[in-house]
Short mmCIF file of C-alpha atoms and ligand atoms in Angstrom, two decimals:
data_model
loop_
_atom_site.label_atom_id
_atom_site.label_comp_id
_atom_site.label_asym_id
_atom_site.label_seq_id
_atom_site.Cartn_x
_atom_site.Cartn_y
_atom_site.Cartn_z
CA UNK A 1 -1.20 -8.83 -12.70
CA UNK A 2 -3.61 -9.50 -9.86
CA UNK A 3 -2.30 -8.45 -6.43
CA UNK A 4 -1.54 -10.96 -3.68
CA UNK A 5 -0.86 -8.53 -0.84
CA UNK A 6 -3.52 -5.86 -0.30
CA UNK A 7 -3.31 -3.33 2.53
CA UNK A 8 -6.34 -1.23 3.50
CA UNK A 9 -5.80 1.78 5.77
CA UNK A 10 -9.03 2.56 7.64
CA UNK A 11 -11.67 -0.06 8.40
CA UNK A 12 -14.93 1.86 8.71
CA UNK A 13 -17.58 2.18 5.99
CA UNK A 14 -15.31 2.60 2.93
CA UNK A 15 -12.54 0.28 4.14
CA UNK A 16 -14.99 -2.37 5.33
CA UNK A 17 -16.69 -2.33 1.93
CA UNK A 18 -13.32 -2.84 0.24
CA UNK A 19 -12.50 -5.81 2.50
CA UNK A 20 -15.88 -7.43 1.98
CA UNK A 21 -15.97 -6.89 -1.78
CA UNK A 22 -12.41 -8.13 -2.30
CA UNK A 23 -13.33 -11.42 -0.64
CA UNK A 24 -16.74 -11.71 -2.31
CA UNK A 25 -15.06 -11.12 -5.69
CA UNK A 26 -12.79 -14.09 -5.08
CA UNK A 27 -9.60 -12.48 -3.79
CA UNK A 28 -7.74 -15.14 -1.80
CA UNK A 29 -4.45 -13.32 -1.16
CA UNK A 30 -3.19 -11.61 1.95
CA UNK A 31 -5.44 -8.86 3.28
CA UNK A 32 -4.15 -6.47 5.94
CA UNK A 33 -6.26 -3.84 7.68
CA UNK A 34 -4.46 -0.99 9.45
CA UNK A 35 -6.69 0.92 11.87
CA UNK A 36 -6.12 1.87 15.52
CA UNK A 37 -9.89 1.97 16.14
CA UNK A 38 -12.70 -0.52 15.64
CA UNK A 39 -14.58 0.11 12.39
CA UNK A 40 -17.57 2.34 13.04
CA UNK A 41 -20.83 2.83 11.19
CA UNK A 42 -21.28 6.54 11.95
CA UNK A 43 -24.85 7.54 10.92
CA UNK A 44 -26.48 6.11 14.10
CA UNK A 45 -24.10 8.16 16.29
CA UNK A 46 -26.21 11.28 15.83
CA UNK A 47 -29.48 9.37 16.03
CA UNK A 48 -29.90 6.19 18.14
CA UNK A 49 -26.60 6.50 20.04
CA UNK A 50 -27.27 10.08 21.18
CA UNK A 51 -30.56 8.92 22.62
CA UNK A 52 -29.61 5.55 24.08
CA UNK A 53 -26.34 4.11 25.43
CA UNK A 54 -27.54 0.62 24.51
CA UNK A 55 -27.17 1.47 20.81
CA UNK A 56 -23.39 1.96 21.09
CA UNK A 57 -22.43 -1.66 20.40
CA UNK A 58 -24.53 -1.85 17.24
CA UNK A 59 -22.31 0.63 15.39
CA UNK A 60 -19.05 -1.31 15.77
CA UNK A 61 -17.94 -3.48 12.84
CA UNK A 62 -16.54 -6.99 12.90
CA UNK A 63 -14.23 -8.08 10.04
CA UNK A 64 -13.25 -11.40 11.61
CA UNK A 65 -15.05 -13.57 9.06
CA UNK A 66 -13.02 -12.08 6.18
CA UNK A 67 -9.61 -13.59 7.01
CA UNK A 68 -8.08 -10.18 7.61
CA UNK A 69 -4.77 -9.55 9.34
CA UNK A 70 -5.62 -6.74 11.73
CA UNK A 71 -2.97 -4.16 12.61
CA UNK A 72 -4.22 -2.05 15.53
CA UNK A 73 -1.94 0.91 14.82
CA UNK A 74 -2.07 4.28 13.09
CA UNK A 75 -0.58 4.62 9.61
CA UNK A 76 2.13 7.28 9.71
CA UNK A 77 3.65 7.18 6.25
CA UNK A 78 3.55 5.81 2.73
CA UNK A 79 6.73 4.84 0.88
CA UNK A 80 5.48 4.32 -2.64
CA UNK A 81 8.79 3.28 -4.16
CA UNK A 82 9.30 0.69 -1.42
CA UNK A 83 5.59 -0.27 -1.47
CA UNK A 84 5.24 -0.03 2.31
CA UNK A 85 2.97 1.67 4.82
CA UNK A 86 4.60 2.52 8.14
CA UNK A 87 2.69 2.54 11.42
CA UNK A 88 3.14 4.23 14.79
CA UNK A 89 4.14 0.93 16.41
CA UNK A 90 7.36 1.06 14.34
CA UNK A 91 6.34 -1.60 11.82
CA UNK A 92 6.24 -1.40 8.02
CA UNK A 93 3.64 -3.25 5.98
CA UNK A 94 4.38 -4.33 2.42
CA UNK A 95 1.68 -4.10 -0.22
CA UNK A 96 1.27 -4.64 -3.90
CA UNK A 97 -2.05 -2.76 -3.74
CA UNK A 98 -3.00 -0.14 -1.15
CA UNK A 99 -6.44 1.34 -0.48
CA UNK A 100 -6.45 4.60 1.47
CA UNK A 101 -9.72 4.78 3.45
CA UNK A 102 -8.65 6.91 6.41
CA UNK A 103 -11.83 8.98 6.30
CA UNK A 104 -12.17 12.35 7.94
CA UNK A 105 -12.21 13.98 11.35
CA UNK A 106 -14.54 16.60 12.79
CA UNK A 107 -13.53 20.18 12.05
CA UNK A 108 -12.99 22.21 15.21
CA UNK A 109 -13.33 25.94 15.84
CA UNK A 110 -11.87 26.31 19.34
CA UNK A 111 -9.02 28.78 19.71
CA UNK A 112 -5.59 27.28 20.34
CA UNK A 113 -5.52 25.96 23.91
CA UNK A 114 -9.25 26.53 24.51
CA UNK A 115 -10.74 23.46 26.18
CA UNK A 116 -14.15 21.85 26.27
CA UNK A 117 -15.19 21.95 22.61
CA UNK A 118 -17.57 19.09 21.82
CA UNK A 119 -17.81 17.51 18.37
CA UNK A 120 -19.49 14.35 17.10
CA UNK A 121 -17.50 11.86 15.04
CA UNK A 122 -16.77 8.82 17.22
CA UNK A 123 -18.57 6.61 19.72
CA UNK A 124 -16.66 8.40 22.52
CA UNK A 125 -17.85 11.78 21.19
CA UNK A 126 -21.46 10.57 21.13
CA UNK A 127 -21.16 9.22 24.67
CA UNK A 128 -19.70 12.53 25.90
CA UNK A 129 -22.44 14.61 24.25
CA UNK A 130 -25.19 12.29 25.51
CA UNK A 131 -23.85 12.45 29.06
CA UNK A 132 -23.62 16.24 28.94
CA UNK A 133 -27.21 16.46 27.69
CA UNK A 134 -28.37 14.41 30.68
CA UNK A 135 -27.62 17.15 33.23
CA UNK A 136 -27.98 20.28 31.08
CA UNK A 137 -30.88 22.62 30.42
CA UNK A 138 -29.53 24.68 27.49
CA UNK A 139 -27.54 23.85 24.35
CA UNK A 140 -26.06 25.80 21.47
CA UNK A 141 -25.29 23.91 18.28
CA UNK A 142 -22.89 25.63 15.88
CA UNK A 143 -23.67 24.60 12.32
CA UNK A 144 -27.06 23.99 10.72
CA UNK A 145 -26.26 21.17 8.31
CA UNK A 146 -27.63 17.64 8.64
CA UNK A 147 -25.43 16.82 11.61
CA UNK A 148 -26.19 20.07 13.45
CA UNK A 149 -29.92 19.59 13.07
CA UNK A 150 -29.74 15.96 14.19
CA UNK A 151 -27.81 16.94 17.32
CA UNK A 152 -30.24 19.82 17.93
CA UNK A 153 -33.18 17.42 17.62
CA UNK A 154 -31.59 14.99 20.08
CA UNK A 155 -30.97 17.83 22.54
CA UNK A 156 -34.52 19.15 22.23
CA UNK A 157 -35.93 15.64 22.63
CA UNK A 158 -33.85 15.30 25.81
CA UNK A 159 -35.64 18.39 27.12
CA UNK A 160 -32.98 21.08 26.53
CA UNK A 161 -33.65 24.57 25.21
CA UNK A 162 -31.69 24.60 21.95
CA UNK A 163 -30.30 27.35 19.73
CA UNK A 164 -28.72 26.55 16.37
CA UNK A 165 -26.33 29.16 14.96
CA UNK A 166 -25.11 29.30 11.37
CA UNK A 167 -24.07 31.98 8.89
CA UNK A 168 -26.35 30.38 6.29
CA UNK A 169 -30.03 29.38 6.45
CA UNK A 170 -30.37 25.81 7.78
CA UNK A 171 -29.98 23.09 5.10
CA UNK A 172 -30.81 25.48 2.27
CA UNK A 173 -27.59 24.87 0.37
CA UNK A 174 -28.07 21.09 0.64
CA UNK A 175 -31.82 20.76 0.10
CA UNK A 176 -33.09 23.94 -1.52
CA UNK A 177 -35.75 26.30 -0.16
CA UNK A 178 -38.82 24.06 -0.04
CA UNK A 179 -37.47 21.07 1.92
CA UNK A 180 -35.23 23.21 4.11
CA UNK A 181 -38.18 25.38 5.15
CA UNK A 182 -40.32 22.33 5.96
CA UNK A 183 -37.59 20.78 8.11
CA UNK A 184 -36.95 24.04 9.96
CA UNK A 185 -40.65 24.49 10.68
CA UNK A 186 -40.69 21.02 12.18
CA UNK A 187 -37.58 21.82 14.23
CA UNK A 188 -39.21 25.01 15.49
CA UNK A 189 -42.17 22.99 16.80
CA UNK A 190 -39.63 21.11 18.96
CA UNK A 191 -38.61 24.45 20.45
CA UNK A 192 -35.38 24.82 18.47
CA UNK A 193 -34.41 28.43 17.86
CA UNK A 194 -32.33 29.47 14.82
CA UNK A 195 -29.88 32.38 14.78
CA UNK A 196 -28.17 33.53 11.58
CA UNK A 197 -24.62 34.58 12.43
CA UNK A 198 -21.06 33.44 12.70
CA UNK A 199 -20.18 32.11 16.16
CA UNK A 200 -16.96 31.93 18.16
CA UNK A 201 -16.65 29.67 21.19
CA UNK A 202 -16.69 31.60 24.46
CA UNK A 203 -14.98 30.70 27.74
CA UNK A 204 -12.39 28.14 28.76
CA UNK A 205 -13.78 25.58 29.20
CA UNK A 206 -16.36 26.51 26.59
CA UNK A 207 -19.59 27.85 28.12
CA UNK A 208 -21.34 29.48 25.16
CA UNK A 209 -20.80 31.32 21.90
CA UNK A 210 -20.25 34.93 20.88
CA UNK A 211 -22.17 36.01 17.77
CA UNK A 212 -20.77 38.34 15.09
CA UNK A 213 -22.57 41.35 16.59
CA UNK A 214 -21.01 40.67 20.01
CA UNK A 215 -24.08 39.11 21.59
CA UNK A 216 -23.19 36.27 23.94
CA UNK A 217 -25.28 33.11 24.16
CA UNK A 218 -24.43 31.18 27.31
CA UNK A 219 -25.19 27.45 27.26
CA UNK A 220 -24.57 24.37 29.40
CA UNK A 221 -23.54 22.42 26.29
CA UNK A 222 -22.04 23.69 23.03
CA UNK A 223 -21.51 21.27 20.14
CA UNK A 224 -19.59 22.23 16.99
CA UNK A 225 -21.09 20.61 13.89
CA UNK A 226 -19.13 22.55 11.29
CA UNK A 227 -18.04 19.90 8.84
CA UNK A 228 -15.15 17.50 8.55
CA UNK A 229 -11.56 17.39 7.29
CA UNK A 230 -10.04 14.49 5.35
CA UNK A 231 -7.35 12.54 7.22
CA UNK A 232 -4.42 12.96 4.85
CA UNK A 233 -1.64 14.11 7.20
CA UNK A 234 -0.05 10.65 7.29
CA UNK A 235 0.41 10.86 3.49
CA UNK A 236 2.45 14.07 3.45
CA UNK A 237 5.62 13.67 1.41
CA UNK A 238 4.41 10.45 -0.22
CA UNK A 239 3.84 11.97 -3.66
CA UNK A 240 0.12 11.25 -3.47
CA UNK A 241 -1.84 14.08 -5.05
CA UNK A 242 -4.23 15.80 -2.64
CA UNK A 243 -6.69 18.64 -3.16
CA UNK A 244 -8.98 18.85 -0.10
CA UNK A 245 -8.59 15.06 0.03
CA UNK A 246 -6.85 12.34 -1.98
CA UNK A 247 -7.62 12.94 -5.64
CA UNK A 248 -9.15 9.90 -7.37
CA UNK A 249 -10.58 9.18 -10.80
CA UNK A 250 -13.81 7.29 -11.60
CA UNK A 251 -12.06 4.00 -10.83
CA UNK A 252 -10.79 5.08 -7.38
CA UNK A 253 -7.24 5.30 -8.79
CA UNK A 254 -4.86 7.94 -7.45
CA UNK A 255 -1.88 9.48 -9.25
CA UNK A 256 0.34 6.72 -7.79
CA UNK A 257 0.30 3.25 -9.34
CA UNK A 258 -1.27 0.52 -7.15
CA UNK A 259 -2.64 3.11 -4.71
CA UNK A 260 -6.40 3.66 -4.53
CA UNK A 261 -8.62 5.74 -2.25
CA UNK A 262 -12.24 5.58 -1.13
CA UNK A 263 -14.75 7.33 1.10
CA UNK A 264 -14.55 10.60 3.03
CA UNK A 265 -10.80 10.90 2.44
CA UNK A 266 -11.25 10.96 -1.34
CA UNK A 267 -11.97 13.89 -3.61
CA UNK A 268 -13.01 13.86 -7.24
CA UNK A 269 -11.96 16.50 -9.76
CA UNK A 270 -14.88 18.17 -11.52
CA UNK A 271 -15.05 21.21 -13.84
CA UNK A 272 -16.08 23.16 -10.70
CA UNK A 273 -13.02 22.06 -8.75
CA UNK A 274 -12.27 19.27 -6.30
CA UNK A 275 -15.44 17.80 -4.78
CA UNK A 276 -15.54 15.61 -1.69
CA UNK A 277 -18.85 13.96 -0.79
CA UNK A 278 -18.65 12.83 2.84
CA UNK A 279 -21.75 10.65 2.86
CA UNK A 280 -22.31 7.02 3.76
CA UNK A 281 -23.59 5.88 0.34
CA UNK A 282 -20.62 7.53 -1.34
CA UNK A 283 -18.20 5.67 0.95
CA UNK A 284 -19.86 2.37 0.04
CA UNK A 285 -19.88 3.19 -3.69
CA UNK A 286 -16.20 4.19 -3.62
CA UNK A 287 -15.32 1.06 -1.67
CA UNK A 288 -17.05 -1.16 -4.21
CA UNK A 289 -15.31 0.56 -7.13
CA UNK A 290 -11.92 0.40 -5.40
CA UNK A 291 -12.23 -3.35 -4.74
CA UNK A 292 -13.17 -4.03 -8.36
CA UNK A 293 -10.34 -1.86 -9.69
CA UNK A 294 -7.74 -3.47 -7.42
CA UNK A 295 -8.70 -6.85 -8.93
CA UNK A 296 -8.91 -5.52 -12.49
CA UNK A 297 -12.59 -6.43 -12.67
CA UNK A 298 -15.54 -4.38 -13.92
CA UNK A 299 -17.59 -2.90 -11.09
CA UNK A 300 -20.92 -4.50 -12.01
CA UNK A 301 -20.18 -8.17 -11.57
C1 LIG B 401 -22.36 11.56 13.53
C2 LIG B 401 -22.40 11.30 12.05
C3 LIG B 401 -23.61 11.04 11.44
C4 LIG B 401 -23.66 10.80 10.07
N1 LIG B 401 -24.86 10.55 9.49
C5 LIG B 401 -24.92 10.31 8.17
C6 LIG B 401 -26.16 10.04 7.53
O1 LIG B 401 -27.22 10.04 8.16
N2 LIG B 401 -26.14 9.78 6.19
C7 LIG B 401 -24.99 9.79 5.46
O2 LIG B 401 -25.02 9.55 4.24
N3 LIG B 401 -23.79 10.03 6.04
C8 LIG B 401 -23.73 10.29 7.37
N4 LIG B 401 -22.53 10.54 7.95
C9 LIG B 401 -21.30 10.49 7.13
C10 LIG B 401 -20.81 9.04 7.00
O3 LIG B 401 -20.80 8.42 8.26
C11 LIG B 401 -19.40 9.05 6.40
O4 LIG B 401 -19.52 9.50 5.06
C12 LIG B 401 -18.74 7.69 6.46
O5 LIG B 401 -18.50 7.33 7.80
C13 LIG B 401 -17.41 7.69 5.70
O6 LIG B 401 -16.79 6.47 5.89
P1 LIG B 401 -15.22 6.33 5.67
O7 LIG B 401 -14.92 4.88 5.90
O8 LIG B 401 -14.80 6.95 4.41
O9 LIG B 401 -14.54 7.22 6.81
P2 LIG B 401 -14.58 7.12 8.39
O10 LIG B 401 -15.90 6.66 8.86
O11 LIG B 401 -14.05 8.42 8.89
O12 LIG B 401 -13.52 5.98 8.74
C14 LIG B 401 -12.14 6.16 8.58
C15 LIG B 401 -11.41 5.06 9.32
O13 LIG B 401 -10.02 5.29 9.14
C16 LIG B 401 -9.35 5.15 10.38
N5 LIG B 401 -8.14 5.97 10.33
C17 LIG B 401 -8.03 7.32 10.33
N6 LIG B 401 -6.74 7.70 10.27
C18 LIG B 401 -6.03 6.57 10.22
C19 LIG B 401 -4.63 6.30 10.14
N7 LIG B 401 -3.71 7.27 10.09
N8 LIG B 401 -4.22 5.01 10.13
C20 LIG B 401 -5.13 3.99 10.16
N9 LIG B 401 -6.47 4.19 10.22
C21 LIG B 401 -6.90 5.46 10.25
C22 LIG B 401 -10.36 5.60 11.42
O14 LIG B 401 -10.08 5.04 12.70
C23 LIG B 401 -11.66 5.07 10.82
O15 LIG B 401 -11.94 3.75 11.26
C24 LIG B 401 -22.46 10.80 9.31
C25 LIG B 401 -21.23 11.08 9.94
C26 LIG B 401 -21.20 11.33 11.30
C27 LIG B 401 -19.88 11.63 11.96
#
């Protein structure tokens, strides 16, 4: 039976795709979005928004044309038997289909109680990092993945002396030797220095990093770009199967009937174990599949 009451938790790339595709596929029932934040298109945060405050508005999403009931609250629990999602404003929201699209948050490496760690996940994070760059002369970026190198490039372009620290060679795992070497050579021409080591944050508030051999690198700005963690805490005790994220099949179905998941929060079982792919195109693809599955339609229509 086709649902008439769909709740989507999380309204950024994956959730927004679900909302849009449900409507474009002809769904006319009730559509509720639960999200305490405005939907955000994150890729520009480490590119245009780090360079220019004027780009901030362009990343915020607007779902108002989709006849969506917007609940500006955080989901705190899922009662599958009762088919409700509870929120931190004390309300409960009934559904006959639920899409979990609560994404991920930046992983942090600060010690308990240590203040001043910078990460980059939200518009506020990007604003904070950009403002710190504006009156700094040195930066250390922990993590040499895509995000770390983008932040390093923004810092170098802003005129800072930049060191990137990672236990692994930059981008090699993601891109292989050839491309990774080419990108690093380009980064080096911008004055970015690479150090191969683990790094712990130093000082409170943070004022540098300590490498594995004890060497200390002081810096005006330190940004941790060490990956992300799926936002699944609100689902604890719900019976939803998780394994480094909410486990879904090829149709975005979870182990619970009428509950689907999409985007950075979702993980797919493979022969090599649970795999989560926290990339924009994956969030869109999951969102499209989830919308089709909710309506019992094939994906390619
Ligand atoms: C700075 C940055 C740059 C990036 N650049 C690229 C790039 O160049 N290319 C690329 O492919 N990918 C990039 N990515 C990754 C890409 O942005 C993500 O894969 C994508 O944002 C995932 O979308 P999502 O909707 O699954 O999750 P998210 O974007 O994390 O959205 C989750 C939503 O859920 C909401 N939410 C969380 N918890 C709750 C709760 N309890 N209740 C209700 N709502 C909740 C949040 O407020 C948020 O709106 C980048 C990511 C970042 C942070």
